[in-house]
Amino acid sequence: MSADGTQGATPIETDALIIGAGPVGLFAVFELGLVDIKAHVIDILDKPGGQCAELYPEKPIYDIPGLPVVTGQGLTDALMAQIKPFGATFHLGQRVDVLQKAGDGRFRLVTDTGTTFLAKVVVVAAGGGSFTPKRPPLAGIEAFEGTSVFYSVRRMEDFRGKDVLVVGGGDSALDWTLNLQPVAKSLTLLHRRDDFRGAPHSVERMRALVADKKISLLIGQMTALHGDGGVLSGVTVKTKDSESRLAVNRLLPFFGLTMKLGPVADWGLNLHENLIRVDTERFETDVPGIFAVGDINWYPGKLKLILSGFHEAALMAQAAHKIVYPGKKLLFQYTTSSSSLQKKLGVS
Amino acid sequence: MAKITFIQPDGTEQTVEAAPGMTVMEAAKKELVPGIEAECGGACACATCHVYVDDAWHEKVGPPSEMEEDMLDFAFDVRESSRLSCQIKVTQELDGLIVRVPEKQF
């Protein structure tokens, strides 16, 4: 796996680009690999596994054929082991923002960090869409986003000398409390209860800063934002027995992630209730060369099951082969008996 | 069967029948009660089936588990009576249960 810093200018050329590293995106690497198609995989999360890894790593799944019970993380780990022979390159922590036709019949894709790809086929395996930070339902919050309200810290300098309010009780809230305390003019951590989900040593360090009066800890919840023209001047905070206005000019709310369809909606694909319409022979969209597999696609009778996505990936790979290797006949083979498939899998 | 009443922020009430064993979230989804989103499908992995349990039922329904309490950190306007409806199992004892749907799930 490689986190890459490749920027805009030199595109990465690949046979297939898979958008989404959930179970179906991972299995697509396998099916494409069997027919000699090399893939790059992009995911917005910083780890493979998609919902399995992010939403329910510890939860048992009971309907994976051949596995009576497996956890979300267990399935992810097993799939990563299964696709290892095919050496896919992962680009994690990135979201594909642009998907368009390049002049030469290939597709050009650009991520939010500027990585650019040229791919012969694109496989959208984006599940429920991309994970994005949850926006607290406070009136007018959109106006402050990017200027005073941030859902992640890209540059610590944006917080230097500022009065910062961090909200949340997990690792993100604790980590940024600890990291920003030295640069901020003042820092307040707000959480709804005096109990934190984050790593115990982070909680200890945070409590020590509170004891040293280097930061303030408030137990309560936000009820309103104040400010003008994108400039935050205060946040109303309700605690157990009072409501008060806190003078802050930077707000970092950490309320976890939610799934949003995101840029997929802007790629000009034929959508059916926010899902990508595909045929059931090739699982191709109405744009030849762009396929969609797993929870993101729709066809009559569609079931949002991981096992359906696996089947879709297998048929998609057959169709992708025709595009990547035009004119080359594909011989249907079984992994149990084919020595050439076994060689690809590194088992013969 | 147990009857469960959902009260919307505007006061609208909807009473649904639920079989013991199912969750309050499932009972709501089955009858398309507005405001119960249950994005994760009942895995206690989001907080979009948040409800406020009526004071009279608070004790009978009981407190959230530790895992649910953690997940409630992702809900908005959390109160003493907050629960995730996917974590409340319907029993005959809960016949007549009243829960309120919050202004917003998020």
Short mmCIF file of C-alpha atoms in Angstrom, two decimals:
data_model
loop_
_atom_site.label_atom_id
_atom_site.label_comp_id
_atom_site.label_asym_id
_atom_site.label_seq_id
_atom_site.Cartn_x
_atom_site.Cartn_y
_atom_site.Cartn_z
CA MET A 1 0.00 0.00 0.00
CA SER A 2 1.36 3.40 -0.80
CA ALA A 3 0.17 6.79 0.22
CA ASP A 4 1.32 8.91 -2.67
CA GLY A 5 2.09 12.53 -3.09
CA THR A 6 1.69 12.49 -6.87
CA GLN A 7 0.34 15.84 -7.92
CA GLY A 8 -1.71 17.01 -10.87
CA ALA A 9 0.91 17.32 -13.60
CA THR A 10 1.89 13.68 -14.21
CA PRO A 11 -1.12 11.42 -14.37
CA ILE A 12 -0.89 7.85 -13.12
CA GLU A 13 -1.74 5.53 -16.00
CA THR A 14 -3.61 2.36 -15.19
CA ASP A 15 -5.78 -0.28 -16.81
CA ALA A 16 -8.50 0.00 -14.20
CA LEU A 17 -9.28 2.53 -11.53
CA ILE A 18 -11.51 1.35 -8.71
CA ILE A 19 -13.31 4.01 -6.71
CA GLY A 20 -13.98 2.64 -3.24
CA ALA A 21 -12.02 0.14 -1.14
CA GLY A 22 -14.98 -1.56 0.52
CA PRO A 23 -15.40 -5.34 0.22
CA VAL A 24 -16.74 -5.13 -3.32
CA GLY A 25 -14.03 -2.74 -4.51
CA LEU A 26 -11.43 -5.07 -3.00
CA PHE A 27 -12.92 -8.14 -4.64
CA ALA A 28 -12.98 -6.26 -7.95
CA VAL A 29 -9.17 -6.15 -7.69
CA PHE A 30 -9.25 -9.96 -7.52
CA GLU A 31 -11.59 -10.51 -10.47
CA LEU A 32 -9.77 -7.97 -12.62
CA GLY A 33 -6.45 -9.51 -11.62
CA LEU A 34 -7.53 -12.94 -12.82
CA VAL A 35 -8.03 -11.50 -16.29
CA ASP A 36 -4.69 -9.64 -16.20
CA ILE A 37 -6.08 -6.20 -15.50
CA LYS A 38 -4.00 -4.15 -13.04
CA ALA A 39 -5.86 -1.78 -10.79
CA HIS A 40 -5.38 1.28 -8.65
CA VAL A 41 -7.85 1.80 -5.81
CA ILE A 42 -8.93 5.12 -4.30
CA ASP A 43 -10.79 5.59 -1.03
CA ILE A 44 -11.67 8.58 1.09
CA LEU A 45 -11.00 6.69 4.32
CA ASP A 46 -7.44 6.22 5.53
CA LYS A 47 -7.84 2.43 5.52
CA PRO A 48 -9.37 -0.21 3.25
CA GLY A 49 -12.68 -1.89 4.13
CA GLY A 50 -15.25 0.85 3.61
CA GLN A 51 -18.32 0.54 5.82
CA CYS A 52 -17.07 -2.84 7.09
CA ALA A 53 -14.01 -1.19 8.58
CA GLU A 54 -15.50 2.18 9.49
CA LEU A 55 -19.01 1.40 10.69
CA TYR A 56 -18.91 -2.14 11.99
CA PRO A 57 -15.38 -3.57 12.30
CA GLU A 58 -16.40 -5.67 15.33
CA LYS A 59 -19.89 -6.64 14.17
CA PRO A 60 -20.47 -10.17 12.92
CA ILE A 61 -21.69 -10.70 9.33
CA TYR A 62 -23.55 -13.97 8.77
CA ASP A 63 -24.28 -14.03 5.04
CA ILE A 64 -20.91 -14.29 3.34
CA PRO A 65 -20.96 -17.63 1.45
CA GLY A 66 -18.64 -20.13 3.08
CA LEU A 67 -18.04 -18.03 6.18
CA PRO A 68 -20.68 -18.79 8.82
CA VAL A 69 -19.59 -15.73 10.76
CA VAL A 70 -17.01 -13.04 10.09
CA THR A 71 -16.56 -9.51 11.44
CA GLY A 72 -16.35 -6.46 9.20
CA GLN A 73 -12.64 -6.16 9.92
CA GLY A 74 -12.14 -9.90 9.53
CA LEU A 75 -13.68 -9.84 6.06
CA THR A 76 -11.58 -6.83 5.11
CA ASP A 77 -8.38 -8.52 6.28
CA ALA A 78 -9.27 -11.74 4.43
CA LEU A 79 -9.99 -9.85 1.20
CA MET A 80 -6.71 -7.93 1.50
CA ALA A 81 -4.89 -11.26 1.81
CA GLN A 82 -6.83 -12.70 -1.14
CA ILE A 83 -5.97 -9.80 -3.48
CA LYS A 84 -2.33 -9.51 -2.41
CA PRO A 85 -0.97 -11.40 -5.47
CA PHE A 86 -2.39 -8.74 -7.78
CA GLY A 87 -0.43 -5.86 -6.26
CA ALA A 88 -3.04 -3.16 -6.54
CA THR A 89 -1.89 0.34 -5.58
CA PHE A 90 -4.00 2.08 -2.94
CA HIS A 91 -4.54 5.83 -2.74
CA LEU A 92 -6.17 6.37 0.63
CA GLY A 93 -7.58 9.50 2.22
CA GLN A 94 -8.59 10.83 -1.18
CA ARG A 95 -11.90 11.48 -2.87
CA VAL A 96 -12.39 11.43 -6.62
CA ASP A 97 -13.84 14.80 -7.53
CA VAL A 98 -13.54 14.76 -11.32
CA LEU A 99 -14.31 11.95 -13.74
CA GLN A 100 -14.32 12.87 -17.41
CA LYS A 101 -13.42 11.45 -20.80
CA ALA A 102 -9.86 12.00 -21.92
CA GLY A 103 -9.36 12.60 -25.64
CA ASP A 104 -7.90 9.15 -26.32
CA GLY A 105 -10.85 7.02 -25.17
CA ARG A 106 -9.54 6.71 -21.65
CA PHE A 107 -10.92 8.41 -18.55
CA ARG A 108 -9.28 11.21 -16.62
CA LEU A 109 -9.85 11.32 -12.87
CA VAL A 110 -8.69 13.89 -10.35
CA THR A 111 -8.88 13.54 -6.57
CA ASP A 112 -9.39 16.27 -3.99
CA THR A 113 -5.66 16.21 -3.25
CA GLY A 114 -4.81 16.66 -6.92
CA THR A 115 -3.74 13.12 -7.84
CA THR A 116 -4.60 12.57 -11.50
CA PHE A 117 -5.22 9.27 -13.25
CA LEU A 118 -5.71 8.07 -16.80
CA ALA A 119 -7.64 4.80 -16.82
CA LYS A 120 -8.96 2.51 -19.54
CA VAL A 121 -11.86 1.44 -17.37
CA VAL A 122 -13.37 2.90 -14.21
CA VAL A 123 -15.13 0.79 -11.61
CA VAL A 124 -17.33 2.75 -9.24
CA ALA A 125 -17.60 0.71 -6.04
CA ALA A 126 -18.47 3.65 -3.86
CA GLY A 127 -21.09 1.95 -1.67
CA GLY A 128 -23.21 4.53 0.09
CA GLY A 129 -21.01 7.32 -1.19
CA SER A 130 -18.11 9.00 0.51
CA PHE A 131 -17.74 9.36 4.25
CA THR A 132 -17.93 13.01 5.17
CA PRO A 133 -17.83 14.74 8.56
CA LYS A 134 -21.21 15.29 10.17
CA ARG A 135 -22.35 18.90 10.21
CA PRO A 136 -24.04 19.94 13.46
CA PRO A 137 -27.58 21.15 12.68
CA LEU A 138 -26.97 24.68 13.91
CA ALA A 139 -28.61 27.54 12.03
CA GLY A 140 -26.26 29.30 9.62
CA ILE A 141 -23.27 27.00 10.16
CA GLU A 142 -22.59 26.73 6.40
CA ALA A 143 -21.65 30.41 6.26
CA PHE A 144 -18.76 29.83 8.66
CA GLU A 145 -17.38 26.67 7.09
CA GLY A 146 -13.88 27.00 5.70
CA THR A 147 -13.32 30.35 7.43
CA SER A 148 -14.17 29.82 11.10
CA VAL A 149 -15.67 26.33 11.27
CA PHE A 150 -13.48 23.38 10.24
CA TYR A 151 -14.12 19.64 10.29
CA SER A 152 -10.45 18.75 10.08
CA VAL A 153 -7.18 20.58 10.58
CA ARG A 154 -5.23 20.96 7.38
CA ARG A 155 -3.02 23.81 8.59
CA MET A 156 -2.31 24.39 12.27
CA GLU A 157 -1.44 28.00 11.40
CA ASP A 158 -5.14 28.71 10.80
CA PHE A 159 -5.54 28.33 14.57
CA ARG A 160 -2.53 30.30 15.79
CA GLY A 161 -3.52 33.02 18.24
CA LYS A 162 -7.21 32.09 17.95
CA ASP A 163 -9.85 31.33 20.54
CA VAL A 164 -10.66 27.76 19.65
CA LEU A 165 -13.62 25.60 20.61
CA VAL A 166 -13.22 21.86 20.01
CA VAL A 167 -16.39 19.77 20.32
CA GLY A 168 -16.54 16.01 20.75
CA GLY A 169 -15.34 13.15 22.92
CA GLY A 170 -13.40 10.86 20.60
CA ASP A 171 -9.82 10.70 19.43
CA SER A 172 -10.14 13.48 16.85
CA ALA A 173 -11.43 15.92 19.46
CA LEU A 174 -8.79 14.91 21.99
CA ASP A 175 -5.89 14.83 19.53
CA TRP A 176 -6.64 18.28 18.19
CA THR A 177 -7.17 19.63 21.67
CA LEU A 178 -3.68 18.43 22.57
CA ASN A 179 -2.09 19.56 19.29
CA LEU A 180 -3.68 22.98 19.05
CA GLN A 181 -3.35 23.98 22.71
CA PRO A 182 0.23 25.31 22.25
CA VAL A 183 -0.66 27.46 19.22
CA ALA A 184 -4.14 28.68 20.16
CA LYS A 185 -4.66 31.79 22.25
CA SER A 186 -7.28 29.90 24.23
CA LEU A 187 -8.78 26.48 23.83
CA THR A 188 -12.02 25.06 25.17
CA LEU A 189 -13.04 21.44 24.82
CA LEU A 190 -16.79 20.86 24.90
CA HIS A 191 -18.37 17.45 25.26
CA ARG A 192 -21.87 16.38 26.22
CA ARG A 193 -20.70 14.18 29.12
CA ASP A 194 -17.65 13.90 31.34
CA ASP A 195 -16.65 10.63 29.75
CA PHE A 196 -14.42 10.32 26.70
CA ARG A 197 -14.19 7.60 24.09
CA GLY A 198 -10.66 8.51 23.05
CA ALA A 199 -7.44 6.73 23.91
CA PRO A 200 -6.90 6.69 27.71
CA HIS A 201 -3.50 8.39 27.54
CA SER A 202 -4.99 11.24 25.49
CA VAL A 203 -7.74 11.64 28.07
CA GLU A 204 -5.09 11.77 30.82
CA ARG A 205 -3.07 14.41 28.98
CA MET A 206 -6.20 16.45 28.35
CA ARG A 207 -7.17 16.28 32.04
CA ALA A 208 -3.67 17.37 33.02
CA LEU A 209 -3.98 20.46 30.79
CA VAL A 210 -7.30 21.24 32.44
CA ALA A 211 -5.72 20.88 35.91
CA ASP A 212 -2.91 23.23 34.83
CA LYS A 213 -5.53 25.70 33.58
CA LYS A 214 -4.00 25.55 30.08
CA ILE A 215 -7.37 24.62 28.55
CA SER A 216 -10.99 24.71 29.69
CA LEU A 217 -13.28 21.71 29.71
CA LEU A 218 -17.00 22.28 29.46
CA ILE A 219 -19.67 19.62 29.75
CA GLY A 220 -22.58 20.61 27.58
CA GLN A 221 -23.81 21.09 24.04
CA MET A 222 -23.83 23.82 21.39
CA THR A 223 -27.15 25.50 20.71
CA ALA A 224 -26.31 28.49 18.49
CA LEU A 225 -23.55 30.20 16.52
CA HIS A 226 -22.94 33.95 16.36
CA GLY A 227 -21.03 36.06 13.91
CA ASP A 228 -21.17 37.86 10.58
CA GLY A 229 -19.87 37.44 7.09
CA GLY A 230 -18.32 34.04 7.77
CA VAL A 231 -16.49 35.36 10.83
CA LEU A 232 -17.45 33.53 13.98
CA SER A 233 -17.61 35.58 17.17
CA GLY A 234 -19.22 33.20 19.62
CA VAL A 235 -21.03 29.96 20.36
CA THR A 236 -23.90 29.51 22.76
CA VAL A 237 -23.29 26.52 24.97
CA LYS A 238 -25.89 24.87 27.16
CA THR A 239 -24.54 23.15 30.24
CA LYS A 240 -26.51 21.24 32.82
CA ASP A 241 -27.78 24.28 34.64
CA SER A 242 -27.01 27.31 32.51
CA GLU A 243 -26.69 28.66 29.02
CA SER A 244 -23.84 31.00 28.16
CA ARG A 245 -22.13 32.55 25.21
CA LEU A 246 -18.53 31.61 24.65
CA ALA A 247 -16.36 34.12 22.77
CA VAL A 248 -14.52 31.98 20.20
CA ASN A 249 -13.49 32.55 16.59
CA ARG A 250 -12.60 29.00 15.59
CA LEU A 251 -14.86 25.96 15.91
CA LEU A 252 -13.88 22.34 15.32
CA PRO A 253 -16.89 20.02 15.64
CA PHE A 254 -16.08 16.28 15.69
CA PHE A 255 -19.32 14.32 15.46
CA GLY A 256 -18.14 11.40 13.35
CA LEU A 257 -18.79 10.63 9.71
CA THR A 258 -21.83 10.15 7.57
CA MET A 259 -22.17 8.87 4.02
CA LYS A 260 -22.97 11.29 1.23
CA LEU A 261 -23.24 10.45 -2.46
CA GLY A 262 -20.89 13.38 -3.12
CA PRO A 263 -19.28 14.03 -6.50
CA VAL A 264 -20.65 10.76 -8.02
CA ALA A 265 -23.82 12.73 -8.75
CA ASP A 266 -21.87 15.14 -10.98
CA TRP A 267 -20.30 12.63 -13.35
CA GLY A 268 -23.15 12.62 -15.84
CA LEU A 269 -24.10 9.01 -15.15
CA ASN A 270 -27.69 7.81 -15.42
CA LEU A 271 -28.99 7.74 -11.85
CA HIS A 272 -31.96 5.98 -10.33
CA GLU A 273 -32.83 7.45 -6.90
CA ASN A 274 -29.20 8.42 -6.29
CA LEU A 275 -27.91 5.03 -7.42
CA ILE A 276 -26.09 4.33 -10.66
CA ARG A 277 -28.16 2.44 -13.19
CA VAL A 278 -26.31 -0.52 -14.74
CA ASP A 279 -27.10 -3.46 -16.99
CA THR A 280 -26.99 -6.93 -15.45
CA GLU A 281 -24.73 -8.53 -18.03
CA ARG A 282 -21.71 -6.31 -17.61
CA PHE A 283 -22.69 -4.02 -14.72
CA GLU A 284 -21.73 -1.15 -16.96
CA THR A 285 -23.25 2.33 -16.70
CA ASP A 286 -24.67 4.15 -19.69
CA VAL A 287 -21.12 5.39 -20.32
CA PRO A 288 -19.19 2.49 -21.89
CA GLY A 289 -16.05 1.80 -19.88
CA ILE A 290 -17.50 3.02 -16.59
CA PHE A 291 -18.82 0.19 -14.44
CA ALA A 292 -20.62 0.32 -11.10
CA VAL A 293 -20.69 -2.56 -8.62
CA GLY A 294 -21.95 -3.06 -5.08
CA ASP A 295 -24.33 -0.87 -3.08
CA ILE A 296 -23.88 2.14 -5.37
CA ASN A 297 -25.57 0.51 -8.38
CA TRP A 298 -29.18 -0.22 -9.24
CA TYR A 299 -30.92 -2.64 -11.56
CA PRO A 300 -34.30 -4.35 -11.31
CA GLY A 301 -34.15 -6.83 -8.44
CA LYS A 302 -31.02 -5.31 -6.89
CA LEU A 303 -30.22 -6.52 -3.37
CA LYS A 304 -27.70 -4.51 -1.36
CA LEU A 305 -25.70 -7.48 -0.19
CA ILE A 306 -21.93 -7.92 -0.20
CA LEU A 307 -22.38 -11.24 -1.99
CA SER A 308 -24.31 -9.56 -4.82
CA GLY A 309 -21.43 -7.14 -5.24
CA PHE A 310 -18.98 -10.04 -5.54
CA HIS A 311 -21.01 -11.54 -8.38
CA GLU A 312 -21.26 -8.16 -10.08
CA ALA A 313 -17.48 -7.75 -9.88
CA ALA A 314 -16.91 -11.07 -11.64
CA LEU A 315 -19.12 -10.18 -14.60
CA MET A 316 -17.74 -6.65 -14.71
CA ALA A 317 -14.20 -8.04 -15.08
CA GLN A 318 -15.22 -10.11 -18.12
CA ALA A 319 -16.59 -6.99 -19.81
CA ALA A 320 -13.63 -4.84 -18.76
CA HIS A 321 -11.29 -7.37 -20.40
CA LYS A 322 -12.85 -6.60 -23.78
CA ILE A 323 -12.01 -2.92 -23.33
CA VAL A 324 -8.52 -3.31 -21.91
CA TYR A 325 -7.53 -6.10 -24.34
CA PRO A 326 -9.62 -5.46 -27.46
CA GLY A 327 -9.69 -8.41 -29.83
CA LYS A 328 -8.08 -10.77 -27.34
CA LYS A 329 -10.18 -13.83 -26.61
CA LEU A 330 -10.83 -14.55 -22.95
CA LEU A 331 -10.75 -18.19 -22.03
CA PHE A 332 -13.06 -19.01 -19.13
CA GLN A 333 -11.09 -20.86 -16.45
CA TYR A 334 -11.44 -22.17 -12.91
CA THR A 335 -8.96 -21.37 -10.16
CA THR A 336 -9.17 -25.01 -9.03
CA SER A 337 -7.74 -26.39 -12.26
CA SER A 338 -6.15 -23.65 -14.36
CA SER A 339 -2.38 -23.57 -14.03
CA SER A 340 -2.26 -20.08 -15.54
CA LEU A 341 -4.72 -18.72 -12.96
CA GLN A 342 -2.80 -20.49 -10.22
CA LYS A 343 0.40 -18.87 -11.42
CA LYS A 344 -1.24 -15.44 -11.18
CA LEU A 345 -2.35 -16.30 -7.66
CA GLY A 346 1.17 -17.42 -6.81
CA VAL A 347 0.05 -20.88 -5.69
CA SER A 348 1.46 -23.13 -8.41
CA MET B 1 -48.26 -7.05 20.00
CA ALA B 2 -47.20 -3.83 21.67
CA LYS B 3 -48.40 -0.35 20.73
CA ILE B 4 -45.74 2.34 20.40
CA THR B 5 -46.54 6.01 19.91
CA PHE B 6 -44.12 8.34 18.16
CA ILE B 7 -44.60 12.06 18.74
CA GLN B 8 -43.10 14.46 16.19
CA PRO B 9 -41.62 17.85 17.20
CA ASP B 10 -44.79 19.50 15.84
CA GLY B 11 -46.97 17.34 18.09
CA THR B 12 -48.20 14.90 15.43
CA GLU B 13 -48.70 11.45 16.90
CA GLN B 14 -48.47 8.09 15.19
CA THR B 15 -49.12 4.80 16.94
CA VAL B 16 -47.69 1.62 15.45
CA GLU B 17 -48.00 -2.05 16.36
CA ALA B 18 -44.78 -3.88 17.09
CA ALA B 19 -44.13 -7.54 17.67
CA PRO B 20 -42.04 -8.40 20.72
CA GLY B 21 -38.46 -9.06 19.66
CA MET B 22 -38.25 -6.36 17.04
CA THR B 23 -36.67 -3.02 17.88
CA VAL B 24 -38.44 0.30 18.26
CA MET B 25 -36.45 1.52 15.23
CA GLU B 26 -37.71 -1.39 13.11
CA ALA B 27 -41.27 -0.71 14.23
CA ALA B 28 -40.86 2.91 13.12
CA LYS B 29 -39.26 2.06 9.77
CA LYS B 30 -41.95 -0.52 8.99
CA GLU B 31 -44.66 2.14 9.31
CA LEU B 32 -42.52 4.89 7.74
CA VAL B 33 -42.50 7.08 10.83
CA PRO B 34 -40.81 10.35 9.79
CA GLY B 35 -37.56 11.35 11.46
CA ILE B 36 -36.24 7.87 12.20
CA GLU B 37 -33.50 7.53 9.61
CA ALA B 38 -31.48 4.56 10.88
CA GLU B 39 -28.72 5.14 8.35
CA CYS B 40 -26.66 2.15 9.52
CA GLY B 41 -29.60 -0.26 9.55
CA GLY B 42 -29.59 -0.98 13.27
CA ALA B 43 -25.94 -1.74 13.96
CA CYS B 44 -25.61 0.93 16.66
CA ALA B 45 -23.10 2.51 14.31
CA CYS B 46 -24.69 5.90 13.69
CA ALA B 47 -27.05 8.03 15.73
CA THR B 48 -29.84 8.68 13.27
CA CYS B 49 -32.59 6.76 15.10
CA HIS B 50 -32.28 8.97 18.19
CA VAL B 51 -35.47 9.33 20.28
CA TYR B 52 -36.47 10.80 23.63
CA VAL B 53 -38.25 8.29 25.83
CA ASP B 54 -41.30 9.74 27.59
CA ASP B 55 -40.64 10.41 31.29
CA ALA B 56 -43.28 7.91 32.36
CA TRP B 57 -41.46 5.16 30.45
CA HIS B 58 -37.92 6.10 31.30
CA GLU B 59 -37.49 3.49 34.02
CA LYS B 60 -39.15 0.63 32.16
CA VAL B 61 -37.07 1.19 29.03
CA GLY B 62 -33.87 1.49 31.03
CA PRO B 63 -30.57 3.25 30.35
CA PRO B 64 -28.40 2.94 27.22
CA SER B 65 -25.53 0.47 27.18
CA GLU B 66 -21.99 1.77 27.18
CA MET B 67 -21.70 1.28 23.42
CA GLU B 68 -24.96 3.12 22.83
CA GLU B 69 -23.87 5.91 25.18
CA ASP B 70 -20.72 6.30 23.05
CA MET B 71 -22.79 6.44 19.89
CA LEU B 72 -25.09 9.07 21.43
CA ASP B 73 -22.04 11.37 21.35
CA PHE B 74 -22.79 11.63 17.62
CA ALA B 75 -26.37 12.76 18.15
CA PHE B 76 -27.58 16.30 18.57
CA ASP B 77 -29.42 17.77 21.56
CA VAL B 78 -28.87 14.70 23.70
CA ARG B 79 -30.91 14.62 26.90
CA GLU B 80 -31.32 12.37 29.94
CA SER B 81 -34.13 10.58 28.12
CA SER B 82 -32.13 10.01 24.91
CA ARG B 83 -31.92 6.52 23.47
CA LEU B 84 -31.13 5.04 20.07
CA SER B 85 -34.35 3.35 19.04
CA CYS B 86 -32.48 0.48 17.35
CA GLN B 87 -31.23 -0.52 20.79
CA ILE B 88 -34.67 -0.71 22.44
CA LYS B 89 -36.11 -4.20 22.10
CA VAL B 90 -39.90 -4.33 22.09
CA THR B 91 -41.41 -6.46 24.86
CA GLN B 92 -45.03 -6.89 25.93
CA GLU B 93 -44.06 -4.79 28.96
CA LEU B 94 -43.48 -1.83 26.66
CA ASP B 95 -47.06 -1.89 25.32
CA GLY B 96 -48.14 1.77 25.27
CA LEU B 97 -44.60 3.17 25.06
CA ILE B 98 -44.32 6.81 24.05
CA VAL B 99 -41.17 8.24 22.43
CA ARG B 100 -40.49 11.63 20.93
CA VAL B 101 -38.65 12.17 17.67
CA PRO B 102 -36.00 14.93 17.86
CA GLU B 103 -36.09 18.07 15.76
CA LYS B 104 -33.26 16.71 13.63
CA GLN B 105 -31.30 13.51 13.21
CA PHE B 106 -27.78 14.17 12.14
#
